[in-house]
Coordinates of C-alpha atoms and ligand atoms in Angstrom, one line a residue:
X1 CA -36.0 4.1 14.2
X2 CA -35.1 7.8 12.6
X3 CA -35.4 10.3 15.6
X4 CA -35.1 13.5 14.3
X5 CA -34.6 16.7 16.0
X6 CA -34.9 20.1 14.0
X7 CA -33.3 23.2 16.3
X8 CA -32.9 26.4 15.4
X9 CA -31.6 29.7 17.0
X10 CA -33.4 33.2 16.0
X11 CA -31.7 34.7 12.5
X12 CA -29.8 38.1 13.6
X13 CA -29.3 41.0 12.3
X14 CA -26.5 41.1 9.9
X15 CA -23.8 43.5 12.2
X16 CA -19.9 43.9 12.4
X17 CA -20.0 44.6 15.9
X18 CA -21.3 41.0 17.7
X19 CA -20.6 40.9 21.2
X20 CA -20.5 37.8 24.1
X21 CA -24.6 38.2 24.4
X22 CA -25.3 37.5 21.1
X23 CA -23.0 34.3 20.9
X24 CA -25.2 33.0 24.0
X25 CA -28.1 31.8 21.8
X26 CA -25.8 29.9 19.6
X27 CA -23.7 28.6 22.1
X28 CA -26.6 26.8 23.8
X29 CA -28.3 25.4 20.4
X30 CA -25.0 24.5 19.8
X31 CA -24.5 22.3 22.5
X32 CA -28.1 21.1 22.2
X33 CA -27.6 20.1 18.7
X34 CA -24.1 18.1 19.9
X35 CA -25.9 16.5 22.8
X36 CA -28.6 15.0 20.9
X37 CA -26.3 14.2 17.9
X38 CA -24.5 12.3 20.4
X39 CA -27.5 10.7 22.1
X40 CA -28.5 9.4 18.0
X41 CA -30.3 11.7 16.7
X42 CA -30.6 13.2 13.2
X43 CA -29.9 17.0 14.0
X44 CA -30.7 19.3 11.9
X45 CA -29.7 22.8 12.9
X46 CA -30.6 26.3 11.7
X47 CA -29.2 29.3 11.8
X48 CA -28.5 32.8 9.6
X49 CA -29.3 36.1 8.6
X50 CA -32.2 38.4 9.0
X51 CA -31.3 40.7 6.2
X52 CA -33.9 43.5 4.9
X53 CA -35.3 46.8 6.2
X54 CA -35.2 50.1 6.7
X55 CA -32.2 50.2 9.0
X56 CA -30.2 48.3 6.7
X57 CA -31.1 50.6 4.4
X58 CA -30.0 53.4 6.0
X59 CA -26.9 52.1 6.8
X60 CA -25.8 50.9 3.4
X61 CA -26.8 54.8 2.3
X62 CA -24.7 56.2 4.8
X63 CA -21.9 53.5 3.3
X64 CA -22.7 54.4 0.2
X65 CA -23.3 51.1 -1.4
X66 CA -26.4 49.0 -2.0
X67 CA -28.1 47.3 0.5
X68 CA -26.9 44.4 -1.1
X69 CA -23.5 44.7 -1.0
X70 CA -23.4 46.1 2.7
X71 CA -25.4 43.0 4.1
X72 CA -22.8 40.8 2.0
X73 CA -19.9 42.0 3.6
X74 CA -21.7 42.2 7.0
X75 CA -23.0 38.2 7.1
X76 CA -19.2 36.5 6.5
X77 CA -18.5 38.3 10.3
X78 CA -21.5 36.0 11.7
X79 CA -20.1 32.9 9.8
X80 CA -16.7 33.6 10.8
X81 CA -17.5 34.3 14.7
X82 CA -19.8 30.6 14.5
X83 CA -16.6 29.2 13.2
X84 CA -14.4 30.5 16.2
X85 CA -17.4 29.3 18.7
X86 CA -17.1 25.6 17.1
X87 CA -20.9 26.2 15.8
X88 CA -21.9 22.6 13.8
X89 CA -25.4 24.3 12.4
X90 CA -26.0 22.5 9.2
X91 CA -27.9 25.6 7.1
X92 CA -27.5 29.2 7.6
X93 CA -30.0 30.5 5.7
X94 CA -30.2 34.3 4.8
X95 CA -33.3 36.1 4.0
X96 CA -31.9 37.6 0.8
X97 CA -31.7 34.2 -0.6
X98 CA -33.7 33.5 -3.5
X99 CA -35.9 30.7 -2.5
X100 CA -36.3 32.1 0.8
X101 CA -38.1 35.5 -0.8
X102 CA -39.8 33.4 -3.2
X103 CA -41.2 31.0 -0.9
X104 CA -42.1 34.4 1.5
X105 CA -44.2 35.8 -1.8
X106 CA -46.1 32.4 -2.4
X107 CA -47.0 32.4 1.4
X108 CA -47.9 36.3 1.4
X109 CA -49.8 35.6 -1.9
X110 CA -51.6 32.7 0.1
X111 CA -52.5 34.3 2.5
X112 CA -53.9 37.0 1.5
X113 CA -56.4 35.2 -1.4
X114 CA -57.9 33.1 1.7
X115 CA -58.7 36.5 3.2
X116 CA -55.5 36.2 5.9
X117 CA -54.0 39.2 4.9
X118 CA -56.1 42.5 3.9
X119 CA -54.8 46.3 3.0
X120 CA -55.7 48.6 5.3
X121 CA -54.5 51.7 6.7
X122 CA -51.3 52.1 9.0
X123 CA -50.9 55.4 10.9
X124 CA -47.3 56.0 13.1
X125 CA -45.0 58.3 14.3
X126 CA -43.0 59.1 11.8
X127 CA -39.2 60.3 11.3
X128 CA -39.1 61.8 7.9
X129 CA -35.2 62.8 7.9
X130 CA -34.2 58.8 9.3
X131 CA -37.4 57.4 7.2
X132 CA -38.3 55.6 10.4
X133 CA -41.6 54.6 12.0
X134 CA -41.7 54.3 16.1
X135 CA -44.0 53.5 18.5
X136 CA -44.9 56.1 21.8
X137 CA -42.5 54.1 24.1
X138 CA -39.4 54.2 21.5
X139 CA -39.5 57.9 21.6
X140 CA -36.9 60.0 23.9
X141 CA -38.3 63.1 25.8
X142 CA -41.0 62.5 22.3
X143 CA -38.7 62.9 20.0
X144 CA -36.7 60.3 17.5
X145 CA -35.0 58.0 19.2
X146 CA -31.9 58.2 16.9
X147 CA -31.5 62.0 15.5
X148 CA -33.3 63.8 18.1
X149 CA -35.8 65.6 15.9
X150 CA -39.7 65.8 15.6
X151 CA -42.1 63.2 14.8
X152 CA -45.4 63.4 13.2
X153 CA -48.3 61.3 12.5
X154 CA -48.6 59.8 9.7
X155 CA -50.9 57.3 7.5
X156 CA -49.7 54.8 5.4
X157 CA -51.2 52.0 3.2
X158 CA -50.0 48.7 4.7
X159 CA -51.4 45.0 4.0
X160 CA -52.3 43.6 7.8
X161 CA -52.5 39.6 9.0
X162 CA -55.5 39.2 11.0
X163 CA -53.7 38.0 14.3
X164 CA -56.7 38.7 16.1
X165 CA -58.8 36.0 14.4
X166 CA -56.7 33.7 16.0
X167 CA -57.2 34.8 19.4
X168 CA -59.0 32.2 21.2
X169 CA -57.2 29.5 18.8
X170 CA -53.9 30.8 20.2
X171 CA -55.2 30.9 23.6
X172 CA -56.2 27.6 23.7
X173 CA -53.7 25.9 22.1
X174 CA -50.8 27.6 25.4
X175 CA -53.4 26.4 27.9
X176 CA -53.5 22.7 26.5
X177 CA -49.9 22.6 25.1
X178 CA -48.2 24.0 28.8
X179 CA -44.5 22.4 27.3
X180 CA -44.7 24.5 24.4
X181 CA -43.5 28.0 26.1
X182 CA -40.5 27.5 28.4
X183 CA -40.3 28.5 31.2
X184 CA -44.2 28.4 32.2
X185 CA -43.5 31.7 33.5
X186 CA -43.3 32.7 29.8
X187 CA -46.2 31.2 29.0
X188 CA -48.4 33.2 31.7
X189 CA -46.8 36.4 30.3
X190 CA -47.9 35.6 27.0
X191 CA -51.7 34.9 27.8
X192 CA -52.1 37.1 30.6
X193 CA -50.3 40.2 29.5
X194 CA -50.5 40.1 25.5
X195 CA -53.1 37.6 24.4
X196 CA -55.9 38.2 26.6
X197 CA -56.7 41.7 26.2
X198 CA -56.8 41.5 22.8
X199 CA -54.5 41.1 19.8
X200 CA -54.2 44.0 17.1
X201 CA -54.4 42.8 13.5
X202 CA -50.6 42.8 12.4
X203 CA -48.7 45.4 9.8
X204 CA -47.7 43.2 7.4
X205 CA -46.1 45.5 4.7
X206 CA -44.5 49.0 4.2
X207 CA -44.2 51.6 1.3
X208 CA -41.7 54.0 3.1
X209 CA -38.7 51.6 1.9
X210 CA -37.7 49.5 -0.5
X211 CA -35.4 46.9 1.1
X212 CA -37.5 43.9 1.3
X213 CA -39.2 41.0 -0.4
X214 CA -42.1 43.0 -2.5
X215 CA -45.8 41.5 -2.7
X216 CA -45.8 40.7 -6.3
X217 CA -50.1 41.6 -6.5
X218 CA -48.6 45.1 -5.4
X219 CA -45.3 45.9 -5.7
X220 CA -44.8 49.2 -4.2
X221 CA -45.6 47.6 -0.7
X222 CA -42.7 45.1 0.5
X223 CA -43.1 42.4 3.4
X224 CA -42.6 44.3 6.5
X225 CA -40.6 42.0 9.2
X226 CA -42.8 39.1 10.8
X227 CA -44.0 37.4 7.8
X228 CA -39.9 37.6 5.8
X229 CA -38.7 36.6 9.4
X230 CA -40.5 33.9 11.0
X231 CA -40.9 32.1 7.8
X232 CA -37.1 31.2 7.7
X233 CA -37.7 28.1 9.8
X234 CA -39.5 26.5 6.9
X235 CA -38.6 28.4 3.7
X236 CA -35.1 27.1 5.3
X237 CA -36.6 23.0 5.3
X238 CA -37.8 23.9 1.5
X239 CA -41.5 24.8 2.4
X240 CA -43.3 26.3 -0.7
X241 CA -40.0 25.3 -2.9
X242 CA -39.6 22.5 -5.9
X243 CA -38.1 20.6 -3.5
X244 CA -39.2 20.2 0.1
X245 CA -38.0 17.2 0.9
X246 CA -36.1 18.4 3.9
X247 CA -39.4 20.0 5.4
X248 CA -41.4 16.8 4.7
X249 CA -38.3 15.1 7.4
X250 CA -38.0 17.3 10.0
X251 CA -40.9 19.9 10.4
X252 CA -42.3 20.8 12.8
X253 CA -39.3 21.9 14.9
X254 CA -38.9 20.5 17.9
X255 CA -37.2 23.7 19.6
X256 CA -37.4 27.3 18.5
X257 CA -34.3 29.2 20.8
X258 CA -34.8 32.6 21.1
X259 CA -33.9 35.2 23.7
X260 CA -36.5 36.2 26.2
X261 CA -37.7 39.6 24.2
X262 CA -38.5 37.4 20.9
X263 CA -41.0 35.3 22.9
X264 CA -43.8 37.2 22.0
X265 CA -43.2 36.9 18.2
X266 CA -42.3 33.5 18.3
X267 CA -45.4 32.4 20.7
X268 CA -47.9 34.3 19.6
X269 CA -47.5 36.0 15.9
X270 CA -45.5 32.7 14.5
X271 CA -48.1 29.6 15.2
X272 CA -51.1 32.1 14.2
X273 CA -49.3 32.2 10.8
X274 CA -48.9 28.7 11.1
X275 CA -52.6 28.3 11.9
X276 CA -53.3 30.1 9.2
X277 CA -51.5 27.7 6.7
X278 CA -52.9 25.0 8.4
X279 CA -49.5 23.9 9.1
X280 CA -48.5 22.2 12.5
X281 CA -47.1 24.0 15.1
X282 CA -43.4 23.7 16.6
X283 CA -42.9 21.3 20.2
X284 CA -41.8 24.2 22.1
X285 CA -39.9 28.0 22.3
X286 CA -37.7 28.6 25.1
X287 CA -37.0 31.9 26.0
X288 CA -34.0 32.0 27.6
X289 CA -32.2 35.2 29.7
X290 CA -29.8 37.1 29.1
X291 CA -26.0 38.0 29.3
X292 CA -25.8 41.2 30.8
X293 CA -23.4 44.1 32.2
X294 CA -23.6 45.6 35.8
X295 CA -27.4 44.6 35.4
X296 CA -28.4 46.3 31.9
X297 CA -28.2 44.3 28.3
X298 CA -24.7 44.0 26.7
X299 CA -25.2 46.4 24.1
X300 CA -23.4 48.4 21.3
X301 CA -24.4 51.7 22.4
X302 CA -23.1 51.2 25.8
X303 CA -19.6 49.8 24.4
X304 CA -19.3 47.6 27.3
X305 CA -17.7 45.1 25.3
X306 CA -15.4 43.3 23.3
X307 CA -14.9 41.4 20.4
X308 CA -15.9 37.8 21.3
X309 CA -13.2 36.8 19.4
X310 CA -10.6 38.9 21.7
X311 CA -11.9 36.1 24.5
X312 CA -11.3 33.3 22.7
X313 CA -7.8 34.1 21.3
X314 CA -7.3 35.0 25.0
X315 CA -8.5 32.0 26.8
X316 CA -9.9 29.7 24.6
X317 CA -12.4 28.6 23.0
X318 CA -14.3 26.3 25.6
X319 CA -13.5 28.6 28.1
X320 CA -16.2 30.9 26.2
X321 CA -18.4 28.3 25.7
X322 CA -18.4 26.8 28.9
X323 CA -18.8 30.7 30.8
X324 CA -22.4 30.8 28.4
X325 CA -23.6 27.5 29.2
X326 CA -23.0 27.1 32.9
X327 CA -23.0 31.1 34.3
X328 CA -26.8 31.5 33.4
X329 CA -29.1 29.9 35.3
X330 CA -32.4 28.5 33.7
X331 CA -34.5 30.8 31.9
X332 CA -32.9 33.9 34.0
X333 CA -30.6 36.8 33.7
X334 CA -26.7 36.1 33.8
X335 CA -23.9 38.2 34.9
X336 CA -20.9 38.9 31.8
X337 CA -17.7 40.2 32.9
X338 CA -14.3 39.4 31.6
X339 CA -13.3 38.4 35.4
X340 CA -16.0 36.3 35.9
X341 CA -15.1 34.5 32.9
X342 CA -11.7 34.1 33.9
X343 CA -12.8 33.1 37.2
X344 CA -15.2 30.3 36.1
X345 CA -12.1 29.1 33.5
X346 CA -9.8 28.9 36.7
X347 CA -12.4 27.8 38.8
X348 CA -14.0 24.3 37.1
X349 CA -11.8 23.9 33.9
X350 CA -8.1 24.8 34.9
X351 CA -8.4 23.4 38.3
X352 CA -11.8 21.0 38.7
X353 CA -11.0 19.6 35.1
X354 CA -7.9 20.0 34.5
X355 CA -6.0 19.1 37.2
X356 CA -7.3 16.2 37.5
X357 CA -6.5 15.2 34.1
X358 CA -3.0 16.4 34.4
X359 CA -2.3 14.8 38.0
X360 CA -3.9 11.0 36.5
X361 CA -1.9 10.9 33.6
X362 CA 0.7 12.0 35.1
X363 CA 0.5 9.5 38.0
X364 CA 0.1 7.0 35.3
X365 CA 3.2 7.6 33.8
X366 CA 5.2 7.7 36.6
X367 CA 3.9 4.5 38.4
X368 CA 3.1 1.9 35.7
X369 CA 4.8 4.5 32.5
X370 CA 1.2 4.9 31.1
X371 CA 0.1 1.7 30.3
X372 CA -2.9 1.3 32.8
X373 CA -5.3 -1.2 33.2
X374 CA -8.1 -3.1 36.2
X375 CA -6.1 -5.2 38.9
X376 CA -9.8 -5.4 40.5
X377 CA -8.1 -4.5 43.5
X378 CA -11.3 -3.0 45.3
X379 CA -10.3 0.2 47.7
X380 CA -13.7 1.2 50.0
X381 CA -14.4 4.1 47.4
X382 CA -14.4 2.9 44.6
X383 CA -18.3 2.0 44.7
X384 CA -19.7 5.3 45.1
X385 CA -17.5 6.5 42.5
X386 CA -18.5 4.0 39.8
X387 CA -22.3 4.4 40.7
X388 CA -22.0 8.2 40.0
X389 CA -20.2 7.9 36.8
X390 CA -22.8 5.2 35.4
X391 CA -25.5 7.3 36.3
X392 CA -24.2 10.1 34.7
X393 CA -26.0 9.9 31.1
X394 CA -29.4 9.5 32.9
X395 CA -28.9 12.5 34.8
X396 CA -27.6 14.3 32.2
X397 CA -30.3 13.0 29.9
X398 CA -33.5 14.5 32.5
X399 CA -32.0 17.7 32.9
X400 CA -31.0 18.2 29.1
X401 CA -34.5 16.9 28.3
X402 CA -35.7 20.0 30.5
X403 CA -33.0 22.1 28.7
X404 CA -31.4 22.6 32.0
X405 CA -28.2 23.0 30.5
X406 CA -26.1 24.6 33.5
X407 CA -27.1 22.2 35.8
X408 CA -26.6 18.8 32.7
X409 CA -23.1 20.5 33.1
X410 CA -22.6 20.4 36.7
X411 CA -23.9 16.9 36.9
X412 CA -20.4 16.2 35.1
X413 CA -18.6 18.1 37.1
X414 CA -19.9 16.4 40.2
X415 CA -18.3 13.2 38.6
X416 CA -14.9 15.2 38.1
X417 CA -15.3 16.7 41.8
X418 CA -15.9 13.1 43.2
X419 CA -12.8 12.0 40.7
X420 CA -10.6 14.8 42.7
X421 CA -12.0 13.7 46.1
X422 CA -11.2 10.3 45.3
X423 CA -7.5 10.8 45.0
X424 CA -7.6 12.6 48.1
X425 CA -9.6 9.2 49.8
X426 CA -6.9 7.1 48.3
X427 CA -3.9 8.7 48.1
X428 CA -1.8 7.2 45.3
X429 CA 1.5 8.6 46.3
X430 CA 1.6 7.0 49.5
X431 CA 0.3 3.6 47.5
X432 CA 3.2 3.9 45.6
X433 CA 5.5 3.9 48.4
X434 CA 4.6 0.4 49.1
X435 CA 5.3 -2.2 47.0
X436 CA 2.6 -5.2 47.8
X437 CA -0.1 -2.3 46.9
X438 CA 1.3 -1.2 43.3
X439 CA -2.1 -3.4 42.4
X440 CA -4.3 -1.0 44.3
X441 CA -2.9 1.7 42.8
X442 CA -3.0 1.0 39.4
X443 CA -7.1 0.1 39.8
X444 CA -7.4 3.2 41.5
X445 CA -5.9 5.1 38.4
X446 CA -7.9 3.0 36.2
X447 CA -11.1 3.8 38.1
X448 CA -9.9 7.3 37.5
X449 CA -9.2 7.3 33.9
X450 CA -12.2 5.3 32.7
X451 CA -14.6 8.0 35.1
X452 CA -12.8 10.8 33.2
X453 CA -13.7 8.9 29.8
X454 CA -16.8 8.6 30.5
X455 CA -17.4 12.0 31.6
X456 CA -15.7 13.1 28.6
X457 CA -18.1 11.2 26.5
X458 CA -20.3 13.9 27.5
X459 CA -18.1 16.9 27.7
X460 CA -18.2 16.3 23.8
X461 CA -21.6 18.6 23.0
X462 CA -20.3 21.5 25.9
X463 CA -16.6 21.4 25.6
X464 CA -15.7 19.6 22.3
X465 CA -12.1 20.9 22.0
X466 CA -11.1 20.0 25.5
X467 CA -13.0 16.5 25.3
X468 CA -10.7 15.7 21.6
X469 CA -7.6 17.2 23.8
X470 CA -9.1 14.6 26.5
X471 CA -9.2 11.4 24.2
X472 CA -6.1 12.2 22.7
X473 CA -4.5 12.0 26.0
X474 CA -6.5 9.3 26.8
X475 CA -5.2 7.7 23.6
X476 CA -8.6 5.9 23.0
X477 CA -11.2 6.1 20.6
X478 CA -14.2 4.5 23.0
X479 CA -16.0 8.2 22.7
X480 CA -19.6 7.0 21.6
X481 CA -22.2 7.9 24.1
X482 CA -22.9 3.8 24.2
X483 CA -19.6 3.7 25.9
X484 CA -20.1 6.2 28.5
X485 CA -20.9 3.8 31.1
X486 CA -18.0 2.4 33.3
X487 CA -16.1 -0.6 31.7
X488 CA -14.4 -3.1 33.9
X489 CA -11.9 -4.3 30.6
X490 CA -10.5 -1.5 29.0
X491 CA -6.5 -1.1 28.6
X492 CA -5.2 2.3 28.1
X493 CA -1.9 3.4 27.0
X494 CA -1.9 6.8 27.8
X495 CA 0.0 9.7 26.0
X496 CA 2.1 12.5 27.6
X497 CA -0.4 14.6 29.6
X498 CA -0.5 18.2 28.1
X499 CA -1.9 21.1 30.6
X500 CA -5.4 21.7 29.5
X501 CA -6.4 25.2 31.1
X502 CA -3.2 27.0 32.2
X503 CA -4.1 29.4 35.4
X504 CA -5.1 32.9 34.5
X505 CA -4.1 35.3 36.7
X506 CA -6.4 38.7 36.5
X507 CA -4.6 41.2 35.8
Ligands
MSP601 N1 -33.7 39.3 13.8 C1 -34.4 39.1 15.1 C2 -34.9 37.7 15.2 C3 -35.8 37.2 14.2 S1 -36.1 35.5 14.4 C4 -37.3 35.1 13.3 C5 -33.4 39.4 16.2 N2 -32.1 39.5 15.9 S2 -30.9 39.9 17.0 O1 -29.7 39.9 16.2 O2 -31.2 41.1 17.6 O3 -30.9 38.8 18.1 C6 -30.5 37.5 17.9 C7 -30.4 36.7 19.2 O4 -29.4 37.3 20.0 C8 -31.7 36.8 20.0 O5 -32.1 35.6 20.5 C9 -31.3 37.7 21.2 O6 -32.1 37.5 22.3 C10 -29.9 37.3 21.3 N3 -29.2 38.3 22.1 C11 -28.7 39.6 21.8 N4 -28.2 40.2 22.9 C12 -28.2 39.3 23.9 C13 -27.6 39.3 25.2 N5 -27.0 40.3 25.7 N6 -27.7 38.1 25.9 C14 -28.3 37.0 25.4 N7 -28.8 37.0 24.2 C15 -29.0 38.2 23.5 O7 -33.8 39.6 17.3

């Protein structure tokens, strides 16, 4: 059985300056793409670089190099801040990459000989001295948005996609496909604000800059953002390549992750151009919310940020990518700040996590010097312990299935809460004072340790680090997601328990 799932997160815009929002998306493909790794999956996960245009442009002018060479230098900070976050994508593709802009011409050239794509007339507001187009609502007090100055009117020759042949197409296929916008209340936005009253045909292609893939019938125009954008999912798999092997095994994509204000693109512009090369469309797009600041976006302009890197030097790794995956709630809005993190850290991973890590092993070693195995000496709580735990994956299973990641999350942490209570039910250290019991309490650290393995099974595709720091401690290698159900026969000879999460107090 070969149960592939293809996953990819948005492509960004090359930048030096990434900050905690921008990691969300990635953290939670990431841990989607561990999670069904783990659950037997072949994964394949996409991520990169979204790399032409007229701000790029601008900026490598005002750098005073070539486009080239400024989006070079820019796209090793993205790799480098996916390799601090633990990312496991297995492509980053970058739109400046050869077969991607071929395979963006063939489809353009497609397109446009089946009568797709026409040339028509764009007219904007135009910023002569920034060589920028923007729409009414970009404008501040009517003027340009980034230097200040006038706008006027102009018209430009631009090639268009007819998006709005595909209207009722589009309309039908959200109505009879309700998984494939989540949330629904996506989906509703989509038809009932965009679709319905009436799609535009799209601008497909500029003249006023040269930084982009150029439409080799008519080179003076280059492709203007959706068509050199969206197409990454597949140029990415090989589509319209010598060799597309890859897209033959895992198109269509089973999830498209993208932040709530690419929704639009990615439900309505992306399966018209799919429609239109009679290629199927991808199982669903999830919008997800974002990370904000005292209730407005993170953003650069603002400077209400840091480095995400600055965090996880700070606290850690996990501690990062646990605050993204369990501080926003389903599809919504969630609250950054740097105390909320630290907060959240102390909270479920220093004390939830790991103190109850540190007290078992610890225990272990004093009582029985770490060598722990089942006495089957049954204490009244040990049932409703063991039923949570081997419940866990199926829990775990519906609500990731729902991409309900912060709650999949809690779910383990309800087993590590009822781990904590448990030690309060049956306190060891008064066991321990009694010598006909030293049976009891060596099956009631073993219930303990084999709950926290299994849990920890899990923890693998949220918290990787921590889980490795777990089954090192641990000392076993019975991490497979087969295993994570409670076993009455294992023997464990634990190693020296190490604090995982140290307290941090705010300053
Ligand atoms: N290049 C386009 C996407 C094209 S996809 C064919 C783009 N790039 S982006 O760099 O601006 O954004 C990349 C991702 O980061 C988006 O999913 C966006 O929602 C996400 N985030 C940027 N800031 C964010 C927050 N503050 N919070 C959560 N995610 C946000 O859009």
């Amino acid at each position: 059985m070969n149960k592939k799932y293809y996953i990819t997160t948005p492509i960004y815009y090359p930048s030096a300056n990434f900050h905690i929002g921008h990691c969300y998306t990635t953290i939670i493909a990431d841990a989607i793409a561990r999670y069904k790794r783990l659950t037997g999956f072949d994964v394949f996960f996409l991520t990169g670089t979204d790399e032409h245009g007229q701000k790029i442009e601008n900026k490598a002018k005002d750098a005073g190099v070539t486009p080239q060479e400024y989006v070079d230098e820019i796209v090793d900070n993205a790799k480098n801040l996916w390799s601090s976050l633990g990312i496991t994508y297995d492509k980053f593709i970058r739109t400046t990459d050869d077969y991607h802009e071929q395979a963006v011409q063939k489809i353009f050239e497609k397109l446009y000989n089946q009568g797709d794509i026409y040339k028509g007339k764009y007219t904007g507001l135009y910023c002569t001295p920034c060589e920028s187009f923007w729409t009414e609502t970009q404008l501040v007090d009517g003027k340009c948005p980034d230097c200040g100055r006038e706008v006027h009117e102009v018209e430009e020759e631009s090639y268009f996609f007819k998006l709005s042949k595909y209207q009722d197409r589009l309309v039908e296929y959200l109505e009879s496909h309700p998984e494939f916008i989540q949330p629904e209340s996506r989906k509703n936005e989509m038809i009932n604000n965009f679709i319905k009253p009436g799609l535009e045909d799209l601008c497909v292609s500029r003249t006023t800059f040269t930084w982009g893939v150029p439409v080799t019938f008519d080179p003076k125009h280059v492709v203007y953002v959706w068509i050199d954008a969206l197409t990454n999912y597949i140029t990415a798999l090989g589509y319209a390549s010598d060799n597309d092997e890859l897209y033959q095994k895992y198109w269509p994509a089973n999830l498209h992750l993208v932040g709530k204000e690419i929704v639009r693109f990615h439900t309505i512009i992306w399966p018209a151009l799919l429609m239109a090369l009679d290629i199927p469309l991808p199982d669903k797009v999830f919008g997800h919310g974002w990370l904000i600041i005292d209730g407005g976006k993170i953003s650069k302009s603002t400077g209400n940020y840091k480095d995400p890197r600055e965090y996880i030097e700070e606290y850690g790794v996990d501690a990062v990518r646990y605050f993204a995956l369990r501080e926003v709630p389903f599809g919504n809005d969630g609250n950054f700040s740097e105390e909320s993190l630290i907060n959240r850290t102390n909270a479920d991973l220093a004390n939830t996590l790991g103190n109850l890590v540190n007290r078992t092993i610890s225990m272990s070693h004093k009582y029985f010097e770490g060598r722990i195995e089942n006495k089957k000496v049954a204490t009244e709580f040990d049932e409703s312990l063991i039923n949570l735990v081997n419940n866990l994956t199926n829990v775990v299973e519906e609500k990731m299935s729902n991409l309900r990641i912060a709650d999949a999350l809690d779910e383990i942490f309800e087993v590590l809460r009822r781990c904590n209570k448990y030690i309060d039910e049956t306190t060891p250290w008064i066991l321990a004072k009694d010598e006909n019991e030293k049976d009891k309490l060596q099956t009631v650290l073993y219930n303990l340790i084999e709950s926290i393995r299994c849990a920890s099974v899990l923890l693998q595709a949220f918290i990787p680090t921590t889980a490795e720091k777990i089954f090192a401690q641990l000392n076993t290698e019975l991490n497979n997601y087969e295993s994570a159900s409670f076993k009455e026969n294992n023997v464990f000879e634990l190693n020296k328990p190490e604090i995982l999460f140290a307290r941090i107090d705010i300053k």
